[in-house]
mmCIF file of C-alpha atoms in Angstrom:
data_model
loop_
_atom_site.group_PDB
_atom_site.id
_atom_site.type_symbol
_atom_site.label_atom_id
_atom_site.label_comp_id
_atom_site.label_asym_id
_atom_site.label_seq_id
_atom_site.Cartn_x
_atom_site.Cartn_y
_atom_site.Cartn_z
ATOM 1 C CA UNK R 31 -37.273 -35.330 13.590
ATOM 2 C CA UNK R 32 -38.857 -32.623 12.535
ATOM 3 C CA UNK R 33 -36.883 -30.181 15.285
ATOM 4 C CA UNK R 34 -33.216 -30.923 15.916
ATOM 5 C CA UNK R 35 -31.580 -28.933 18.594
ATOM 6 C CA UNK R 36 -26.744 -28.684 17.916
ATOM 7 C CA UNK R 37 -25.011 -28.568 21.239
ATOM 8 C CA UNK R 38 -22.637 -25.438 21.591
ATOM 9 C CA UNK R 39 -24.461 -23.892 18.919
ATOM 10 C CA UNK R 40 -24.384 -20.117 20.307
ATOM 11 C CA UNK R 41 -26.750 -18.305 17.630
ATOM 12 C CA UNK R 42 -27.779 -14.458 18.958
ATOM 13 C CA UNK R 43 -30.663 -13.315 17.060
ATOM 14 C CA UNK R 44 -30.592 -9.187 16.907
ATOM 15 C CA UNK R 45 -34.001 -7.583 16.681
ATOM 16 C CA UNK R 46 -34.385 -4.441 14.698
ATOM 17 C CA UNK R 47 -36.322 -2.334 17.065
ATOM 18 C CA UNK R 48 -38.545 0.344 14.829
ATOM 19 C CA UNK R 49 -40.888 3.511 16.008
ATOM 20 C CA UNK R 50 -44.147 1.491 14.250
ATOM 21 C CA UNK R 51 -42.757 -1.588 15.872
ATOM 22 C CA UNK R 52 -42.720 0.100 19.034
ATOM 23 C CA UNK R 53 -46.597 1.856 18.703
ATOM 24 C CA UNK R 54 -47.717 -1.548 17.712
ATOM 25 C CA UNK R 55 -46.544 -3.493 20.342
ATOM 26 C CA UNK R 56 -49.371 -2.981 22.939
ATOM 27 C CA UNK R 57 -51.864 -4.380 20.120
ATOM 28 C CA UNK R 58 -49.800 -7.435 20.392
ATOM 29 C CA UNK R 59 -49.753 -7.020 23.939
ATOM 30 C CA UNK R 60 -53.252 -9.328 24.585
ATOM 31 C CA UNK R 61 -51.651 -12.137 22.825
ATOM 32 C CA UNK R 62 -52.752 -15.389 23.021
ATOM 33 C CA UNK R 63 -55.738 -14.356 25.992
ATOM 34 C CA UNK R 64 -59.222 -15.693 24.955
ATOM 35 C CA UNK R 65 -61.934 -14.381 26.295
ATOM 36 C CA UNK R 66 -65.131 -16.647 28.365
ATOM 37 C CA UNK R 67 -67.664 -18.209 26.415
ATOM 38 C CA UNK R 68 -69.213 -17.188 23.297
ATOM 39 C CA UNK R 69 -67.852 -13.563 23.100
ATOM 40 C CA UNK R 70 -68.500 -11.208 19.690
ATOM 41 C CA UNK R 71 -69.788 -14.355 17.389
ATOM 42 C CA UNK R 72 -73.216 -13.539 17.387
ATOM 43 C CA UNK R 73 -71.680 -9.847 16.509
ATOM 44 C CA UNK R 74 -70.000 -11.824 14.042
ATOM 45 C CA UNK R 75 -72.721 -13.301 12.773
ATOM 46 C CA UNK R 76 -75.078 -10.919 11.809
ATOM 47 C CA UNK R 77 -72.699 -8.776 10.518
ATOM 48 C CA UNK R 78 -72.163 -11.567 8.094
ATOM 49 C CA UNK R 79 -75.633 -12.466 7.380
ATOM 50 C CA UNK R 80 -75.644 -8.571 6.697
ATOM 51 C CA UNK R 81 -72.907 -8.874 4.567
ATOM 52 C CA UNK R 82 -74.286 -12.204 2.782
ATOM 53 C CA UNK R 83 -77.527 -10.181 2.161
ATOM 54 C CA UNK R 84 -75.776 -7.136 0.466
ATOM 55 C CA UNK R 85 -73.438 -9.289 -1.742
ATOM 56 C CA UNK R 86 -76.543 -11.087 -2.614
ATOM 57 C CA UNK R 87 -78.524 -8.127 -3.363
ATOM 58 C CA UNK R 88 -75.537 -6.106 -5.614
ATOM 59 C CA UNK R 89 -75.783 -9.816 -7.045
ATOM 60 C CA UNK R 90 -79.747 -9.550 -8.445
ATOM 61 C CA UNK R 91 -78.756 -5.743 -9.533
ATOM 62 C CA UNK R 92 -76.432 -6.806 -11.638
ATOM 63 C CA UNK R 93 -78.655 -9.998 -13.109
ATOM 64 C CA UNK R 94 -81.468 -7.510 -13.440
ATOM 65 C CA UNK R 95 -83.451 -9.762 -11.283
ATOM 66 C CA UNK R 96 -83.945 -6.698 -9.713
ATOM 67 C CA UNK R 97 -85.395 -3.821 -11.615
ATOM 68 C CA UNK R 98 -84.805 -0.870 -10.553
ATOM 69 C CA UNK R 99 -85.859 2.607 -11.692
ATOM 70 C CA UNK R 100 -83.170 5.251 -13.553
ATOM 71 C CA UNK R 101 -80.371 2.262 -13.850
ATOM 72 C CA UNK R 102 -80.031 0.787 -16.577
ATOM 73 C CA UNK R 103 -77.846 -2.288 -16.926
ATOM 74 C CA UNK R 104 -76.094 -2.197 -20.656
#
């Protein structure tokens, strides 16, 4: 059994409230809620594709597959 409940155990859990926790509480107020449909998934896909293109262009510049005027790689 993964969890076990012990009868008669009175464990008092005290949480410490901090100013940062109070400020961040509204950001966590919609925990567990899911937007209907695809939501912003296409936007995230586009952002990931653009980031992949950016990374591949940096790699090609570093490997000297693409030569740019005025930039020399030693």
